[in-house]
């Protein structure tokens, strides 16, 4: 059985879609754990409900950044992930972790990357930028994580129309619906490639 680890910072709807896909057998893996950057978030409640171990790692709780990065790496080495899925994780993954799991960390971003990527482009800010620029379409992208925000090779991208009169929240809902479809699909295709 393959091991999957999820990182999240918020509500966790993508995390829930991954849990559902694991429980239905679509993703042939065990979710070894959730890494969260703060306590009390929706994603942790979902993990608790499904008996998934949680590790909260907040860089502010460490006096040195290398101690934080080391603690994260240690936890991951213990969980032995074959794939790490960032699901609404707002912090940059430390370089030592990206390097240790090169090509095995993926992320979902609510835009047609490379558009609206990088620091500050998260949540409704992304969709507001789409509106401000008068774009007629947007979407979501699954990509491999490297050491630059929202930058690595693109694995899947889905387009979503923008309609006259849309507000950022309308676009967010339309994009989210697609995210919940494509992310478990991409994870399944990566995880199910070879059985162990
Ligand atoms: C999603 O829109 C995802 O693309 C982005 O953060 C959001 C997370 O939402 N990276 P949720 O916590 O999965 O509900």
Short mmCIF file of C-alpha atoms and ligand atoms in Angstrom, two decimals:
data_model
loop_
_atom_site.label_atom_id
_atom_site.label_comp_id
_atom_site.label_asym_id
_atom_site.label_seq_id
_atom_site.Cartn_x
_atom_site.Cartn_y
_atom_site.Cartn_z
CA UNK A 1 0.00 0.00 0.00
CA UNK A 2 1.28 3.47 -0.92
CA UNK A 3 1.49 6.27 1.64
CA UNK A 4 -0.03 9.67 1.13
CA UNK A 5 0.52 12.77 3.29
CA UNK A 6 -1.58 15.93 2.96
CA UNK A 7 -0.65 19.50 3.97
CA UNK A 8 -3.43 22.02 4.69
CA UNK A 9 -3.97 25.47 6.21
CA UNK A 10 -7.71 25.93 6.12
CA UNK A 11 -11.17 24.59 5.48
CA UNK A 12 -10.00 21.38 3.85
CA UNK A 13 -12.51 20.74 1.08
CA UNK A 14 -9.75 19.40 -1.17
CA UNK A 15 -8.50 17.28 1.73
CA UNK A 16 -12.03 15.89 2.14
CA UNK A 17 -12.19 15.02 -1.56
CA UNK A 18 -8.90 13.13 -1.13
CA UNK A 19 -10.21 11.31 1.97
CA UNK A 20 -13.38 10.33 0.07
CA UNK A 21 -11.35 9.05 -2.89
CA UNK A 22 -9.16 6.97 -0.58
CA UNK A 23 -12.16 5.56 1.28
CA UNK A 24 -13.94 4.67 -1.96
CA UNK A 25 -10.81 2.92 -3.27
CA UNK A 26 -10.26 5.35 -6.14
CA UNK A 27 -6.89 6.32 -4.65
CA UNK A 28 -5.10 3.14 -3.59
CA UNK A 29 -3.20 4.58 -0.65
CA UNK A 30 -3.33 5.12 3.05
CA UNK A 31 -3.37 8.70 4.31
CA UNK A 32 -0.52 8.52 6.83
CA UNK A 33 -1.02 12.01 8.17
CA UNK A 34 -1.95 15.64 7.85
CA UNK A 35 0.53 18.47 8.34
CA UNK A 36 -1.21 21.69 9.36
CA UNK A 37 0.40 25.03 10.08
CA UNK A 38 -2.08 26.02 12.78
CA UNK A 39 -4.45 24.32 15.21
CA UNK A 40 -8.24 24.55 15.01
CA UNK A 41 -8.60 24.55 11.22
CA UNK A 42 -11.35 22.70 9.35
CA UNK A 43 -8.85 20.27 7.83
CA UNK A 44 -7.84 19.06 11.31
CA UNK A 45 -11.48 18.41 12.22
CA UNK A 46 -11.79 16.30 9.06
CA UNK A 47 -8.61 14.38 9.93
CA UNK A 48 -9.88 13.70 13.46
CA UNK A 49 -13.19 12.44 12.12
CA UNK A 50 -11.39 9.98 9.86
CA UNK A 51 -8.74 8.99 12.44
CA UNK A 52 -5.89 10.48 10.43
CA UNK A 53 -2.85 11.54 12.52
CA UNK A 54 -2.21 15.30 12.61
CA UNK A 55 1.06 17.16 13.07
CA UNK A 56 0.82 20.92 13.63
CA UNK A 57 4.01 22.71 12.61
CA UNK A 58 4.08 26.48 12.84
CA UNK A 59 7.38 28.18 12.02
CA UNK A 60 6.63 30.73 14.76
CA UNK A 61 6.88 27.98 17.37
CA UNK A 62 10.55 27.44 16.51
CA UNK A 63 13.36 29.84 17.32
CA UNK A 64 15.35 28.82 14.23
CA UNK A 65 13.93 28.13 10.78
CA UNK A 66 16.21 25.11 10.33
CA UNK A 67 14.67 23.57 13.46
CA UNK A 68 11.19 23.96 11.94
CA UNK A 69 12.36 22.50 8.62
CA UNK A 70 14.11 19.66 10.44
CA UNK A 71 11.01 18.81 12.46
CA UNK A 72 8.93 18.67 9.27
CA UNK A 73 11.45 16.44 7.53
CA UNK A 74 11.63 14.15 10.55
CA UNK A 75 7.84 13.75 10.64
CA UNK A 76 7.76 12.98 6.93
CA UNK A 77 10.58 10.45 7.16
CA UNK A 78 8.50 8.74 9.82
CA UNK A 79 5.35 8.72 7.65
CA UNK A 80 7.31 7.66 4.51
CA UNK A 81 5.05 9.31 1.91
CA UNK A 82 5.11 8.13 -1.69
CA UNK A 83 3.26 11.35 -2.50
CA UNK A 84 2.63 14.60 -0.61
CA UNK A 85 -0.44 16.60 -1.66
CA UNK A 86 -0.66 20.26 -0.67
CA UNK A 87 -4.36 21.01 -0.28
CA UNK A 88 -4.82 24.67 0.51
CA UNK A 89 -1.45 24.93 2.25
CA UNK A 90 -0.46 28.57 2.41
CA UNK A 91 3.15 28.38 3.54
CA UNK A 92 6.18 27.69 1.42
CA UNK A 93 7.45 24.13 1.93
CA UNK A 94 11.01 24.33 3.32
CA UNK A 95 13.74 23.66 0.77
CA UNK A 96 15.15 20.63 2.59
CA UNK A 97 11.72 18.96 2.38
CA UNK A 98 11.24 19.83 -1.31
CA UNK A 99 14.72 18.48 -2.03
CA UNK A 100 14.19 15.30 0.00
CA UNK A 101 10.91 14.55 -1.82
CA UNK A 102 11.78 15.94 -5.24
CA UNK A 103 8.98 15.36 -7.74
CA UNK A 104 6.79 13.80 -5.05
CA UNK A 105 5.08 16.95 -3.78
CA UNK A 106 2.12 18.33 -5.70
CA UNK A 107 -0.15 21.34 -5.23
CA UNK A 108 -3.48 22.59 -6.50
CA UNK A 109 -3.83 26.27 -7.31
CA UNK A 110 -7.09 28.06 -8.22
CA UNK A 111 -5.91 29.74 -11.43
CA UNK A 112 -4.64 28.87 -14.88
CA UNK A 113 -0.97 28.88 -13.95
CA UNK A 114 1.32 30.66 -14.69
CA UNK A 115 -1.37 33.34 -14.29
CA UNK A 116 -1.99 34.70 -10.79
CA UNK A 117 0.75 32.78 -9.05
CA UNK A 118 3.08 33.48 -6.19
CA UNK A 119 2.86 35.25 -2.89
CA UNK A 120 -0.44 37.03 -2.24
CA UNK A 121 -2.33 35.08 -4.89
CA UNK A 122 -4.53 32.84 -2.79
CA UNK A 123 -8.24 32.48 -2.08
CA UNK A 124 -10.47 35.28 -3.30
CA UNK A 125 -7.45 37.46 -4.23
CA UNK A 126 -6.88 35.19 -7.22
CA UNK A 127 -10.48 35.41 -8.42
CA UNK A 128 -10.62 39.18 -7.85
CA UNK A 129 -7.52 39.57 -10.04
CA UNK A 130 -9.26 37.54 -12.77
CA UNK A 131 -12.22 39.95 -12.59
CA UNK A 132 -10.03 43.06 -12.44
CA UNK A 133 -8.24 41.95 -15.61
CA UNK A 134 -11.48 41.21 -17.44
CA UNK A 135 -10.52 37.58 -18.12
CA UNK A 136 -13.26 35.52 -19.78
CA UNK A 137 -11.98 32.27 -18.34
CA UNK A 138 -10.03 30.99 -15.39
CA UNK A 139 -9.54 27.56 -13.87
CA UNK A 140 -7.35 25.45 -11.65
CA UNK A 141 -3.99 23.79 -12.00
CA UNK A 142 -2.27 20.83 -10.38
CA UNK A 143 1.51 21.09 -10.49
CA UNK A 144 4.66 19.60 -9.05
CA UNK A 145 6.12 21.68 -6.22
CA UNK A 146 9.64 23.04 -6.52
CA UNK A 147 11.43 25.72 -4.55
CA UNK A 148 9.51 28.61 -6.15
CA UNK A 149 5.87 29.36 -5.25
CA UNK A 150 3.30 27.89 -7.71
CA UNK A 151 6.05 27.17 -10.21
CA UNK A 152 6.77 23.50 -10.95
CA UNK A 153 5.72 21.42 -14.00
CA UNK A 154 1.98 21.37 -14.69
CA UNK A 155 0.25 17.99 -14.36
CA UNK A 156 -3.36 18.99 -15.08
CA UNK A 157 -5.33 22.12 -15.79
CA UNK A 158 -9.06 22.67 -16.13
CA UNK A 159 -10.71 25.77 -17.60
CA UNK A 160 -13.75 27.43 -16.08
CA UNK A 161 -15.77 30.23 -17.69
CA UNK A 162 -16.19 33.67 -16.14
CA UNK A 163 -19.70 35.08 -16.62
CA UNK A 164 -20.92 38.65 -16.81
CA UNK A 165 -21.83 39.89 -13.34
CA UNK A 166 -19.70 37.28 -11.54
CA UNK A 167 -18.29 38.21 -8.16
CA UNK A 168 -15.06 36.69 -6.86
CA UNK A 169 -17.06 34.33 -4.68
CA UNK A 170 -19.04 33.01 -7.68
CA UNK A 171 -15.83 32.22 -9.52
CA UNK A 172 -14.39 30.65 -6.39
CA UNK A 173 -17.34 28.24 -6.15
CA UNK A 174 -17.15 27.32 -9.84
CA UNK A 175 -13.39 26.72 -9.67
CA UNK A 176 -13.65 24.81 -6.38
CA UNK A 177 -16.11 22.37 -7.93
CA UNK A 178 -13.54 21.52 -10.59
CA UNK A 179 -10.71 21.31 -8.05
CA UNK A 180 -12.55 18.66 -6.10
CA UNK A 181 -12.90 16.62 -9.29
CA UNK A 182 -9.39 16.90 -10.69
CA UNK A 183 -7.18 16.71 -7.61
CA UNK A 184 -8.21 13.20 -6.48
CA UNK A 185 -7.97 12.12 -10.14
CA UNK A 186 -4.38 13.33 -10.50
CA UNK A 187 -3.42 11.79 -7.15
CA UNK A 188 -5.00 8.47 -8.18
CA UNK A 189 -3.13 8.44 -11.48
CA UNK A 190 0.20 9.07 -9.73
CA UNK A 191 -0.39 6.70 -6.81
CA UNK A 192 -2.05 3.83 -8.68
CA UNK A 193 0.64 3.65 -11.38
CA UNK A 194 2.47 0.84 -9.68
CA UNK A 195 1.13 -1.35 -6.91
CA UNK A 196 3.32 -2.21 -3.94
C1 LIG B 1 -8.15 25.85 -2.92
O1 LIG B 1 -8.78 26.80 -3.73
C2 LIG B 1 -6.79 25.48 -3.48
O2 LIG B 1 -6.72 25.61 -4.86
C3 LIG B 1 -5.90 26.51 -2.86
O3 LIG B 1 -6.43 26.74 -1.58
C4 LIG B 1 -7.82 26.42 -1.56
C5 LIG B 1 -8.02 25.45 -0.45
O4 LIG B 1 -9.34 25.19 -0.14
N1 LIG B 1 -4.53 26.10 -2.89
P1 LIG B 1 -9.70 24.00 0.85
O5 LIG B 1 -9.01 24.26 2.17
O6 LIG B 1 -9.25 22.72 0.22
O7 LIG B 1 -11.19 24.04 1.03
#
